Structures are given as C-alpha cells and as structure tokens.
Amino acid sequence: MALFVLGCSGSNEDVGASKQSVTTPTVSQKAAKNKVTINPDNATAQSVITLSADTSLLVNAAINWYVNGSIDEFSGGPRFASSRLKKNDIIQAVVTRNKKEYYSNKIRIMNTPPMIKIAKMVPALPKVGATISVEVDAHDVDGDTIYYKYKWTLNGKYISDQNYLSTDFKRDDMIVIEITPYDSDDTGSTTFVKNKIFNTTPVVTEGTPSFDGKIYTYSIKATDVDGDILTYKILEGPEGMSVDSSGAVTWKVRPKDAGKHKFTILINDNNGGELVMPITTRIGFK
C-alpha cells in the first residue's frame, strides 16, 4: 500500500516572502532624500553657487546662505552670488522646513587668477633706435598683487624676457610681446601684442648757404637711419632754382633778384617718409 504526502502552497514561509516585497525606507535612504548640496566645489569670488536638494524638501522651505558662519542678509533662494565674496571665504546653505534645519556641504572660495584688461606697446609706432616697452592694465578680483611674465620675439625668434626691448631693429621687423599675469596662487591667461618697426623720416643735419655774387648755393645734408636713398625736390622757389640728387641747391641770381626770398625743399625716402624744409635767404650785392 503506497502513502502519498501532498505539500500545501499556503505555508507561513510563502506569506512572509510576500510581505518582504513591500519595502520601507531605511535611515540612509531618508538622509539621501533630505541631502542638501551646493556647487561648484571650485567656486571663485565671481561664481554663482547653486543649491540642490529633493524637490519635496524645498516646498514651503526657507533657504539661508552663510558666509564664514554669518548669515548673508541679501541672499535667498537656490542661487547665491555676491560682490562681497573674496578668496578663502567659507560658504554654506541652510534649508529650514517645518522647523527643521538641513545643512549643506561647505565650499571654500578659490583664488581667481588675475586678468589683463588692456596691453599696448610704447611707442605705438616704434622705429629704428627705439626702446620699446609695454603698458599693462590688469585686475585681480581678490585684490592680490599682480606680477607679469614677458616674452619678446623678433621676427619669430625669442629675444628677451624683460619688460622692455632694445636691440638693433630694422624697418618692417615684426615684434610680438607675450604678457602673462600671475598672483601668489595662479597664472592668468596670456595676452599677445603685435607690432612692427615703422619707417623713419629723414633728418636734416646741416644746411649751408653760399653766394659768390652770381650763383647762390645751399648744401643740404640729410640722413636716413633706415639706409634709404633720399631724393630732393623744390616745391616752391624762385625761377631758375634747381636741386640735384645730393641735395645741392643751385640758383643763378640776377641783379633784380636782390632781396628776401623763400623756397621749400621736399626730402623723400620713397618709403613713406617725407620732410618739408622751408628756407629763407636774403640776396645782396656789393
């Protein structure tokens, strides 16, 4: 005779398993739900700091921001920014709801690197023989002392790290100055200023008049630091006056030419440099 034993599906163990399918929030889950955080971690004095929390926590809640442990009376809401912030300030937010306070993490305000606002070469139109410097206007929001690194290049070749440049330039040389600001903590962005060596106007070093009673001469001595060949032209003068390629003015004087005369010579280096030379002379006969 065979004996069969049938199992029953309605055991206490099955009921227990059914109850475990309904979960109850743990303490850690509640804490995560009520967590208040502020970001970014690398905020600077000019940053906008934002608060993050579960939406339900912020309903009918008050948000206060603290700077170095003192409440900021001018702030409120999930975003915080202040022109009064400075490096190393400690920022924290507190959410108050139903008389309960929820504290955020703390953020230390980081250093802000200095920033160059304006930089320019002096003189603005450098020429052969010039000493070139740089004028810089920079700002540091933290009020730190600003220092500068310089790098000069001449026609693409590094030449100096001083705050000025003085060397044997020639016309059309290309100059670049790289200026990098920095404070005691960080380095700011580099600014580049480009320029070139401009043409130099001819210079008259000597002018010598002479008159022998018949021929009037005026010898012009002019130089050009760029080494340009100079040309001369009479812009205004008495009839018969001429000037040659060396700057020698010649005039065959007639008796009726006695008296005061004015004439003007144009000296040209043919590279954009011109000098107008006015001359006054008096012709007299013995």
PDB file of C-alpha atoms in Angstrom:
ATOM      1  CA  MET A   1       0.000   0.000   0.000  1.00  0.00           C
ATOM      2  CA  ALA A   2       1.517   3.321  -1.100  1.00  0.00           C
ATOM      3  CA  LEU A   3       1.374   6.535   1.019  1.00  0.00           C
ATOM      4  CA  PHE A   4       1.389   9.916  -0.750  1.00  0.00           C
ATOM      5  CA  VAL A   5       2.140  13.195   1.071  1.00  0.00           C
ATOM      6  CA  LEU A   6       0.927  16.377  -0.636  1.00  0.00           C
ATOM      7  CA  GLY A   7       2.555  19.748   0.102  1.00  0.00           C
ATOM      8  CA  CYS A   8       0.404  22.840   0.815  1.00  0.00           C
ATOM      9  CA  SER A   9       1.186  26.072  -1.002  1.00  0.00           C
ATOM     10  CA  GLY A  10      -0.272  28.331   1.722  1.00  0.00           C
ATOM     11  CA  SER A  11       2.598  27.930   4.192  1.00  0.00           C
ATOM     12  CA  ASN A  12       3.766  30.680   6.603  1.00  0.00           C
ATOM     13  CA  GLU A  13       7.026  30.984   4.687  1.00  0.00           C
ATOM     14  CA  ASP A  14       5.223  31.981   1.499  1.00  0.00           C
ATOM     15  CA  VAL A  15       3.263  34.654   3.364  1.00  0.00           C
ATOM     16  CA  GLY A  16       6.443  36.006   4.824  1.00  0.00           C
ATOM     17  CA  ALA A  17       8.025  36.248   1.375  1.00  0.00           C
ATOM     18  CA  SER A  18       5.012  38.164   0.137  1.00  0.00           C
ATOM     19  CA  LYS A  19       5.366  40.753   2.943  1.00  0.00           C
ATOM     20  CA  GLN A  20       9.043  41.387   2.108  1.00  0.00           C
ATOM     21  CA  SER A  21       8.106  42.692  -1.349  1.00  0.00           C
ATOM     22  CA  VAL A  22       6.850  45.927   0.311  1.00  0.00           C
ATOM     23  CA  THR A  23       9.997  47.911   1.271  1.00  0.00           C
ATOM     24  CA  THR A  24      10.259  50.532   3.981  1.00  0.00           C
ATOM     25  CA  PRO A  25      12.751  53.439   3.510  1.00  0.00           C
ATOM     26  CA  THR A  26      15.858  52.954   5.577  1.00  0.00           C
ATOM     27  CA  VAL A  27      17.552  55.684   7.590  1.00  0.00           C
ATOM     28  CA  SER A  28      20.229  56.104   4.899  1.00  0.00           C
ATOM     29  CA  GLN A  29      17.576  56.472   2.191  1.00  0.00           C
ATOM     30  CA  LYS A  30      15.814  59.202   4.162  1.00  0.00           C
ATOM     31  CA  ALA A  31      19.098  61.002   4.668  1.00  0.00           C
ATOM     32  CA  ALA A  32      19.824  60.877   0.942  1.00  0.00           C
ATOM     33  CA  LYS A  33      16.365  62.276   0.219  1.00  0.00           C
ATOM     34  CA  ASN A  34      16.962  65.191   2.581  1.00  0.00           C
ATOM     35  CA  LYS A  35      20.540  65.847   1.457  1.00  0.00           C
ATOM     36  CA  VAL A  36      21.358  69.451   0.604  1.00  0.00           C
ATOM     37  CA  THR A  37      24.394  70.172  -1.573  1.00  0.00           C
ATOM     38  CA  ILE A  38      25.895  73.323  -3.044  1.00  0.00           C
ATOM     39  CA  ASN A  39      28.128  73.521  -6.116  1.00  0.00           C
ATOM     40  CA  PRO A  40      30.577  74.046  -7.733  1.00  0.00           C
ATOM     41  CA  ASP A  41      33.330  72.830  -5.441  1.00  0.00           C
ATOM     42  CA  ASN A  42      35.840  75.104  -7.186  1.00  0.00           C
ATOM     43  CA  ALA A  43      33.782  78.296  -6.871  1.00  0.00           C
ATOM     44  CA  THR A  44      35.567  81.645  -7.083  1.00  0.00           C
ATOM     45  CA  ALA A  45      34.514  85.110  -5.938  1.00  0.00           C
ATOM     46  CA  GLN A  46      32.615  85.661  -9.188  1.00  0.00           C
ATOM     47  CA  SER A  47      30.873  82.281  -9.302  1.00  0.00           C
ATOM     48  CA  VAL A  48      27.151  81.648  -8.980  1.00  0.00           C
ATOM     49  CA  ILE A  49      26.706  78.932  -6.358  1.00  0.00           C
ATOM     50  CA  THR A  50      23.646  76.712  -6.719  1.00  0.00           C
ATOM     51  CA  LEU A  51      21.772  74.593  -4.190  1.00  0.00           C
ATOM     52  CA  SER A  52      20.489  71.104  -4.950  1.00  0.00           C
ATOM     53  CA  ALA A  53      18.010  69.118  -2.860  1.00  0.00           C
ATOM     54  CA  ASP A  54      14.992  66.877  -3.210  1.00  0.00           C
ATOM     55  CA  THR A  55      12.090  68.916  -4.577  1.00  0.00           C
ATOM     56  CA  SER A  56       9.793  67.943  -1.718  1.00  0.00           C
ATOM     57  CA  LEU A  57      12.278  69.330   0.810  1.00  0.00           C
ATOM     58  CA  LEU A  58      12.209  72.761  -0.792  1.00  0.00           C
ATOM     59  CA  VAL A  59       8.421  73.149  -0.798  1.00  0.00           C
ATOM     60  CA  ASN A  60       7.494  75.927   1.655  1.00  0.00           C
ATOM     61  CA  ALA A  61      11.097  75.964   2.861  1.00  0.00           C
ATOM     62  CA  ALA A  62      13.361  78.897   3.686  1.00  0.00           C
ATOM     63  CA  ILE A  63      16.897  78.995   2.303  1.00  0.00           C
ATOM     64  CA  ASN A  64      19.613  80.971   4.027  1.00  0.00           C
ATOM     65  CA  TRP A  65      23.198  81.387   2.915  1.00  0.00           C
ATOM     66  CA  TYR A  66      26.099  81.797   5.313  1.00  0.00           C
ATOM     67  CA  VAL A  67      29.495  83.363   4.679  1.00  0.00           C
ATOM     68  CA  ASN A  68      32.129  82.474   7.244  1.00  0.00           C
ATOM     69  CA  GLY A  69      29.390  81.428   9.661  1.00  0.00           C
ATOM     70  CA  SER A  70      27.361  84.649   9.387  1.00  0.00           C
ATOM     71  CA  ILE A  71      24.083  84.841   7.532  1.00  0.00           C
ATOM     72  CA  ASP A  72      24.070  86.874   4.327  1.00  0.00           C
ATOM     73  CA  GLU A  73      21.050  89.143   4.706  1.00  0.00           C
ATOM     74  CA  PHE A  74      20.949  89.968   0.994  1.00  0.00           C
ATOM     75  CA  SER A  75      20.661  86.385  -0.236  1.00  0.00           C
ATOM     76  CA  GLY A  76      17.887  83.838  -0.543  1.00  0.00           C
ATOM     77  CA  GLY A  77      16.717  81.174  -2.935  1.00  0.00           C
ATOM     78  CA  PRO A  78      18.623  78.318  -4.543  1.00  0.00           C
ATOM     79  CA  ARG A  79      21.250  80.562  -6.201  1.00  0.00           C
ATOM     80  CA  PHE A  80      23.882  82.640  -4.444  1.00  0.00           C
ATOM     81  CA  ALA A  81      26.284  85.276  -5.752  1.00  0.00           C
ATOM     82  CA  SER A  82      27.797  88.278  -4.029  1.00  0.00           C
ATOM     83  CA  SER A  83      30.193  91.048  -4.993  1.00  0.00           C
ATOM     84  CA  ARG A  84      31.480  90.913  -1.427  1.00  0.00           C
ATOM     85  CA  LEU A  85      32.947  87.431  -1.728  1.00  0.00           C
ATOM     86  CA  LYS A  86      36.684  87.028  -1.518  1.00  0.00           C
ATOM     87  CA  LYS A  87      39.224  84.265  -1.641  1.00  0.00           C
ATOM     88  CA  ASN A  88      39.081  81.745   1.268  1.00  0.00           C
ATOM     89  CA  ASP A  89      35.527  82.676   2.329  1.00  0.00           C
ATOM     90  CA  ILE A  90      33.535  79.633   3.541  1.00  0.00           C
ATOM     91  CA  ILE A  91      30.040  79.286   2.066  1.00  0.00           C
ATOM     92  CA  GLN A  92      27.206  77.111   3.373  1.00  0.00           C
ATOM     93  CA  ALA A  93      23.447  76.943   2.798  1.00  0.00           C
ATOM     94  CA  VAL A  94      20.790  76.005   5.351  1.00  0.00           C
ATOM     95  CA  VAL A  95      17.299  74.855   4.352  1.00  0.00           C
ATOM     96  CA  THR A  96      14.640  75.283   7.049  1.00  0.00           C
ATOM     97  CA  ARG A  97      11.345  73.405   6.708  1.00  0.00           C
ATOM     98  CA  ASN A  98       8.803  72.603   9.404  1.00  0.00           C
ATOM     99  CA  LYS A  99      11.238  73.984  11.995  1.00  0.00           C
ATOM    100  CA  LYS A 100      13.913  71.515  10.907  1.00  0.00           C
ATOM    101  CA  GLU A 101      17.253  72.662   9.528  1.00  0.00           C
ATOM    102  CA  TYR A 102      19.146  70.865   6.785  1.00  0.00           C
ATOM    103  CA  TYR A 103      22.779  71.919   6.322  1.00  0.00           C
ATOM    104  CA  SER A 104      24.642  71.739   3.044  1.00  0.00           C
ATOM    105  CA  ASN A 105      28.272  70.949   2.497  1.00  0.00           C
ATOM    106  CA  LYS A 106      30.753  73.812   2.858  1.00  0.00           C
ATOM    107  CA  ILE A 107      32.635  75.395  -0.037  1.00  0.00           C
ATOM    108  CA  ARG A 108      35.817  77.414   0.234  1.00  0.00           C
ATOM    109  CA  ILE A 109      36.098  80.245  -2.305  1.00  0.00           C
ATOM    110  CA  MET A 110      39.094  79.552  -4.511  1.00  0.00           C
ATOM    111  CA  ASN A 111      41.603  82.027  -5.909  1.00  0.00           C
ATOM    112  CA  THR A 112      40.724  83.901  -9.096  1.00  0.00           C
ATOM    113  CA  PRO A 113      43.714  84.392 -11.427  1.00  0.00           C
ATOM    114  CA  PRO A 114      44.437  87.979 -12.485  1.00  0.00           C
ATOM    115  CA  MET A 115      43.183  89.142 -15.873  1.00  0.00           C
ATOM    116  CA  ILE A 116      44.730  91.613 -18.316  1.00  0.00           C
ATOM    117  CA  LYS A 117      42.243  94.240 -19.493  1.00  0.00           C
ATOM    118  CA  ILE A 118      44.476  96.301 -21.794  1.00  0.00           C
ATOM    119  CA  ALA A 119      48.045  95.896 -23.025  1.00  0.00           C
ATOM    120  CA  LYS A 120      49.881  98.051 -25.554  1.00  0.00           C
ATOM    121  CA  MET A 121      53.380  98.726 -26.823  1.00  0.00           C
ATOM    122  CA  VAL A 122      55.016 102.097 -26.257  1.00  0.00           C
ATOM    123  CA  PRO A 123      55.707 103.861 -28.527  1.00  0.00           C
ATOM    124  CA  ALA A 124      52.746 102.851 -30.670  1.00  0.00           C
ATOM    125  CA  LEU A 125      54.788 103.360 -33.869  1.00  0.00           C
ATOM    126  CA  PRO A 126      58.273 102.117 -32.961  1.00  0.00           C
ATOM    127  CA  LYS A 127      61.157 102.949 -35.248  1.00  0.00           C
ATOM    128  CA  VAL A 128      64.818 102.046 -35.616  1.00  0.00           C
ATOM    129  CA  GLY A 129      66.707 103.034 -32.470  1.00  0.00           C
ATOM    130  CA  ALA A 130      63.648 102.942 -30.216  1.00  0.00           C
ATOM    131  CA  THR A 131      63.395 101.277 -26.828  1.00  0.00           C
ATOM    132  CA  ILE A 132      60.033  99.515 -26.745  1.00  0.00           C
ATOM    133  CA  SER A 133      58.162  98.945 -23.509  1.00  0.00           C
ATOM    134  CA  VAL A 134      54.709  97.654 -22.681  1.00  0.00           C
ATOM    135  CA  GLU A 135      51.917  99.214 -20.649  1.00  0.00           C
ATOM    136  CA  VAL A 136      49.546  96.783 -18.935  1.00  0.00           C
ATOM    137  CA  ASP A 137      46.262  97.347 -17.123  1.00  0.00           C
ATOM    138  CA  ALA A 138      45.202  94.230 -15.201  1.00  0.00           C
ATOM    139  CA  HIS A 139      42.713  93.342 -12.463  1.00  0.00           C
ATOM    140  CA  ASP A 140      42.605  90.776  -9.657  1.00  0.00           C
ATOM    141  CA  VAL A 141      39.177  90.358  -8.042  1.00  0.00           C
ATOM    142  CA  ASP A 142      40.798  89.076  -4.842  1.00  0.00           C
ATOM    143  CA  GLY A 143      42.972  92.171  -4.532  1.00  0.00           C
ATOM    144  CA  ASP A 144      46.167  90.130  -4.833  1.00  0.00           C
ATOM    145  CA  THR A 145      49.432  91.666  -6.003  1.00  0.00           C
ATOM    146  CA  ILE A 146      49.810  91.074  -9.743  1.00  0.00           C
ATOM    147  CA  TYR A 147      53.083  90.006 -11.329  1.00  0.00           C
ATOM    148  CA  TYR A 148      53.934  89.574 -15.005  1.00  0.00           C
ATOM    149  CA  LYS A 149      55.969  87.268 -17.193  1.00  0.00           C
ATOM    150  CA  TYR A 150      57.208  88.683 -20.501  1.00  0.00           C
ATOM    151  CA  LYS A 151      58.347  87.024 -23.690  1.00  0.00           C
ATOM    152  CA  TRP A 152      59.540  89.088 -26.652  1.00  0.00           C
ATOM    153  CA  THR A 153      60.031  87.633 -30.106  1.00  0.00           C
ATOM    154  CA  LEU A 154      61.609  89.409 -33.074  1.00  0.00           C
ATOM    155  CA  ASN A 155      60.665  88.005 -36.481  1.00  0.00           C
ATOM    156  CA  GLY A 156      59.529  84.801 -34.759  1.00  0.00           C
ATOM    157  CA  LYS A 157      62.693  84.328 -32.691  1.00  0.00           C
ATOM    158  CA  TYR A 158      62.769  84.607 -28.880  1.00  0.00           C
ATOM    159  CA  ILE A 159      64.898  87.546 -27.830  1.00  0.00           C
ATOM    160  CA  SER A 160      64.110  88.725 -24.266  1.00  0.00           C
ATOM    161  CA  ASP A 161      62.073  88.231 -21.089  1.00  0.00           C
ATOM    162  CA  GLN A 162      62.430  91.807 -19.797  1.00  0.00           C
ATOM    163  CA  ASN A 163      59.609  94.350 -19.620  1.00  0.00           C
ATOM    164  CA  TYR A 164      61.254  96.339 -22.418  1.00  0.00           C
ATOM    165  CA  LEU A 165      63.081  95.630 -25.668  1.00  0.00           C
ATOM    166  CA  SER A 166      66.057  97.488 -27.085  1.00  0.00           C
ATOM    167  CA  THR A 167      68.026  95.970 -29.937  1.00  0.00           C
ATOM    168  CA  ASP A 168      69.243  96.615 -33.481  1.00  0.00           C
ATOM    169  CA  PHE A 169      65.907  96.906 -35.255  1.00  0.00           C
ATOM    170  CA  LYS A 170      65.385  97.448 -38.932  1.00  0.00           C
ATOM    171  CA  ARG A 171      62.331  98.652 -40.770  1.00  0.00           C
ATOM    172  CA  ASP A 172      59.481  96.102 -41.054  1.00  0.00           C
ATOM    173  CA  ASP A 173      60.833  93.868 -38.277  1.00  0.00           C
ATOM    174  CA  MET A 174      57.893  92.046 -36.649  1.00  0.00           C
ATOM    175  CA  ILE A 175      57.674  92.188 -32.858  1.00  0.00           C
ATOM    176  CA  VAL A 176      55.429  90.159 -30.543  1.00  0.00           C
ATOM    177  CA  ILE A 177      55.216  90.515 -26.778  1.00  0.00           C
ATOM    178  CA  GLU A 178      53.510  87.819 -24.689  1.00  0.00           C
ATOM    179  CA  ILE A 179      52.346  89.019 -21.274  1.00  0.00           C
ATOM    180  CA  THR A 180      51.183  86.519 -18.656  1.00  0.00           C
ATOM    181  CA  PRO A 181      49.768  87.814 -15.344  1.00  0.00           C
ATOM    182  CA  TYR A 182      50.008  85.786 -12.149  1.00  0.00           C
ATOM    183  CA  ASP A 183      49.453  86.126  -8.421  1.00  0.00           C
ATOM    184  CA  SER A 184      50.756  84.106  -5.493  1.00  0.00           C
ATOM    185  CA  ASP A 185      48.413  81.203  -6.319  1.00  0.00           C
ATOM    186  CA  ASP A 186      47.584  81.009 -10.009  1.00  0.00           C
ATOM    187  CA  THR A 187      48.547  82.123 -13.502  1.00  0.00           C
ATOM    188  CA  GLY A 188      46.141  84.064 -15.696  1.00  0.00           C
ATOM    189  CA  SER A 189      45.628  83.976 -19.457  1.00  0.00           C
ATOM    190  CA  THR A 190      48.387  85.211 -21.757  1.00  0.00           C
ATOM    191  CA  THR A 191      47.821  88.329 -23.868  1.00  0.00           C
ATOM    192  CA  PHE A 192      49.635  88.877 -27.172  1.00  0.00           C
ATOM    193  CA  VAL A 193      50.516  92.295 -28.606  1.00  0.00           C
ATOM    194  CA  LYS A 194      51.928  92.540 -32.128  1.00  0.00           C
ATOM    195  CA  ASN A 195      53.629  95.435 -33.862  1.00  0.00           C
ATOM    196  CA  LYS A 196      56.310  96.235 -36.401  1.00  0.00           C
ATOM    197  CA  ILE A 197      59.176  98.654 -36.862  1.00  0.00           C
ATOM    198  CA  PHE A 198      57.955 101.601 -38.908  1.00  0.00           C
ATOM    199  CA  ASN A 199      59.762 103.754 -41.402  1.00  0.00           C
ATOM    200  CA  THR A 200      61.793 106.683 -40.061  1.00  0.00           C
ATOM    201  CA  THR A 201      61.527 110.139 -41.605  1.00  0.00           C
ATOM    202  CA  PRO A 202      64.778 111.626 -42.963  1.00  0.00           C
ATOM    203  CA  VAL A 203      66.600 114.107 -40.752  1.00  0.00           C
ATOM    204  CA  VAL A 204      68.483 117.217 -41.897  1.00  0.00           C
ATOM    205  CA  THR A 205      71.787 117.503 -40.080  1.00  0.00           C
ATOM    206  CA  GLU A 206      73.191 120.575 -41.798  1.00  0.00           C
ATOM    207  CA  GLY A 207      72.278 123.301 -44.289  1.00  0.00           C
ATOM    208  CA  THR A 208      74.994 125.591 -45.648  1.00  0.00           C
ATOM    209  CA  PRO A 209      74.229 128.613 -47.872  1.00  0.00           C
ATOM    210  CA  SER A 210      76.741 130.332 -50.141  1.00  0.00           C
ATOM    211  CA  PHE A 211      76.619 133.246 -52.640  1.00  0.00           C
ATOM    212  CA  ASP A 212      79.516 134.485 -54.772  1.00  0.00           C
ATOM    213  CA  GLY A 213      77.657 137.361 -56.355  1.00  0.00           C
ATOM    214  CA  LYS A 214      76.365 135.313 -59.268  1.00  0.00           C
ATOM    215  CA  ILE A 215      75.479 131.798 -58.078  1.00  0.00           C
ATOM    216  CA  TYR A 216      73.554 131.047 -54.898  1.00  0.00           C
ATOM    217  CA  THR A 217      74.005 127.559 -53.464  1.00  0.00           C
ATOM    218  CA  TYR A 218      72.560 125.779 -50.493  1.00  0.00           C
ATOM    219  CA  SER A 219      74.021 122.422 -49.480  1.00  0.00           C
ATOM    220  CA  ILE A 220      71.573 120.134 -47.635  1.00  0.00           C
ATOM    221  CA  LYS A 221      72.998 117.336 -45.513  1.00  0.00           C
ATOM    222  CA  ALA A 222      70.323 114.762 -44.611  1.00  0.00           C
ATOM    223  CA  THR A 223      70.468 111.243 -43.186  1.00  0.00           C
ATOM    224  CA  ASP A 224      68.071 108.299 -43.039  1.00  0.00           C
ATOM    225  CA  VAL A 225      68.538 105.675 -40.305  1.00  0.00           C
ATOM    226  CA  ASP A 226      66.809 103.063 -42.467  1.00  0.00           C
ATOM    227  CA  GLY A 227      69.507 103.470 -45.103  1.00  0.00           C
ATOM    228  CA  ASP A 228      67.072 104.709 -47.744  1.00  0.00           C
ATOM    229  CA  ILE A 229      68.306 106.652 -50.774  1.00  0.00           C
ATOM    230  CA  LEU A 230      66.953 110.182 -50.476  1.00  0.00           C
ATOM    231  CA  THR A 231      65.558 112.302 -53.274  1.00  0.00           C
ATOM    232  CA  TYR A 232      65.116 116.068 -53.293  1.00  0.00           C
ATOM    233  CA  LYS A 233      62.539 118.280 -54.967  1.00  0.00           C
ATOM    234  CA  ILE A 234      61.869 122.018 -54.992  1.00  0.00           C
ATOM    235  CA  LEU A 235      58.249 122.575 -54.011  1.00  0.00           C
ATOM    236  CA  GLU A 236      58.425 126.343 -54.079  1.00  0.00           C
ATOM    237  CA  GLY A 237      61.201 128.736 -55.051  1.00  0.00           C
ATOM    238  CA  PRO A 238      62.379 131.450 -57.413  1.00  0.00           C
ATOM    239  CA  GLU A 239      62.610 130.909 -61.138  1.00  0.00           C
ATOM    240  CA  GLY A 240      65.723 129.051 -62.220  1.00  0.00           C
ATOM    241  CA  MET A 241      66.422 127.334 -58.870  1.00  0.00           C
ATOM    242  CA  SER A 242      67.269 123.602 -59.015  1.00  0.00           C
ATOM    243  CA  VAL A 243      68.365 120.822 -56.664  1.00  0.00           C
ATOM    244  CA  ASP A 244      70.346 117.708 -57.529  1.00  0.00           C
ATOM    245  CA  SER A 245      70.320 114.166 -56.119  1.00  0.00           C
ATOM    246  CA  SER A 246      72.845 115.064 -53.419  1.00  0.00           C
ATOM    247  CA  GLY A 247      70.735 117.881 -52.010  1.00  0.00           C
ATOM    248  CA  ALA A 248      72.750 120.718 -53.541  1.00  0.00           C
ATOM    249  CA  VAL A 249      70.546 123.693 -54.395  1.00  0.00           C
ATOM    250  CA  THR A 250      71.757 125.974 -57.196  1.00  0.00           C
ATOM    251  CA  TRP A 251      70.323 129.284 -58.333  1.00  0.00           C
ATOM    252  CA  LYS A 252      71.741 131.679 -60.928  1.00  0.00           C
ATOM    253  CA  VAL A 253      70.933 135.055 -59.433  1.00  0.00           C
ATOM    254  CA  ARG A 254      70.101 138.137 -61.484  1.00  0.00           C
ATOM    255  CA  PRO A 255      70.505 141.739 -60.248  1.00  0.00           C
ATOM    256  CA  LYS A 256      66.730 142.105 -59.987  1.00  0.00           C
ATOM    257  CA  ASP A 257      66.653 139.172 -57.528  1.00  0.00           C
ATOM    258  CA  ALA A 258      68.138 141.228 -54.732  1.00  0.00           C
ATOM    259  CA  GLY A 259      66.168 140.991 -51.505  1.00  0.00           C
ATOM    260  CA  LYS A 260      64.462 138.357 -49.381  1.00  0.00           C
ATOM    261  CA  HIS A 261      63.445 135.014 -50.853  1.00  0.00           C
ATOM    262  CA  LYS A 262      61.751 131.877 -49.568  1.00  0.00           C
ATOM    263  CA  PHE A 263      61.987 128.413 -51.031  1.00  0.00           C
ATOM    264  CA  THR A 264      60.875 124.956 -49.908  1.00  0.00           C
ATOM    265  CA  ILE A 265      62.609 121.618 -50.445  1.00  0.00           C
ATOM    266  CA  LEU A 266      60.898 118.210 -50.176  1.00  0.00           C
ATOM    267  CA  ILE A 267      63.165 115.400 -48.954  1.00  0.00           C
ATOM    268  CA  ASN A 268      61.717 111.942 -49.630  1.00  0.00           C
ATOM    269  CA  ASP A 269      62.977 108.487 -48.641  1.00  0.00           C
ATOM    270  CA  ASN A 270      60.489 106.832 -51.052  1.00  0.00           C
ATOM    271  CA  ASN A 271      59.173 104.600 -48.267  1.00  0.00           C
ATOM    272  CA  GLY A 272      56.598 106.944 -46.846  1.00  0.00           C
ATOM    273  CA  GLY A 273      58.998 109.267 -45.075  1.00  0.00           C
ATOM    274  CA  GLU A 274      58.920 112.890 -46.191  1.00  0.00           C
ATOM    275  CA  LEU A 275      60.428 116.044 -44.776  1.00  0.00           C
ATOM    276  CA  VAL A 276      59.469 119.522 -45.952  1.00  0.00           C
ATOM    277  CA  MET A 277      62.287 122.003 -45.400  1.00  0.00           C
ATOM    278  CA  PRO A 278      61.424 125.733 -45.636  1.00  0.00           C
ATOM    279  CA  ILE A 279      64.393 128.035 -46.215  1.00  0.00           C
ATOM    280  CA  THR A 280      64.619 131.812 -46.151  1.00  0.00           C
ATOM    281  CA  THR A 281      67.555 133.695 -47.646  1.00  0.00           C
ATOM    282  CA  ARG A 282      68.472 137.282 -48.494  1.00  0.00           C
ATOM    283  CA  ILE A 283      70.355 138.196 -51.642  1.00  0.00           C
ATOM    284  CA  GLY A 284      72.552 141.261 -51.586  1.00  0.00           C
ATOM    285  CA  PHE A 285      75.103 142.709 -53.998  1.00  0.00           C
ATOM    286  CA  LYS A 286      78.205 144.661 -53.100  1.00  0.00           C
TER     287      LYS A 286
END
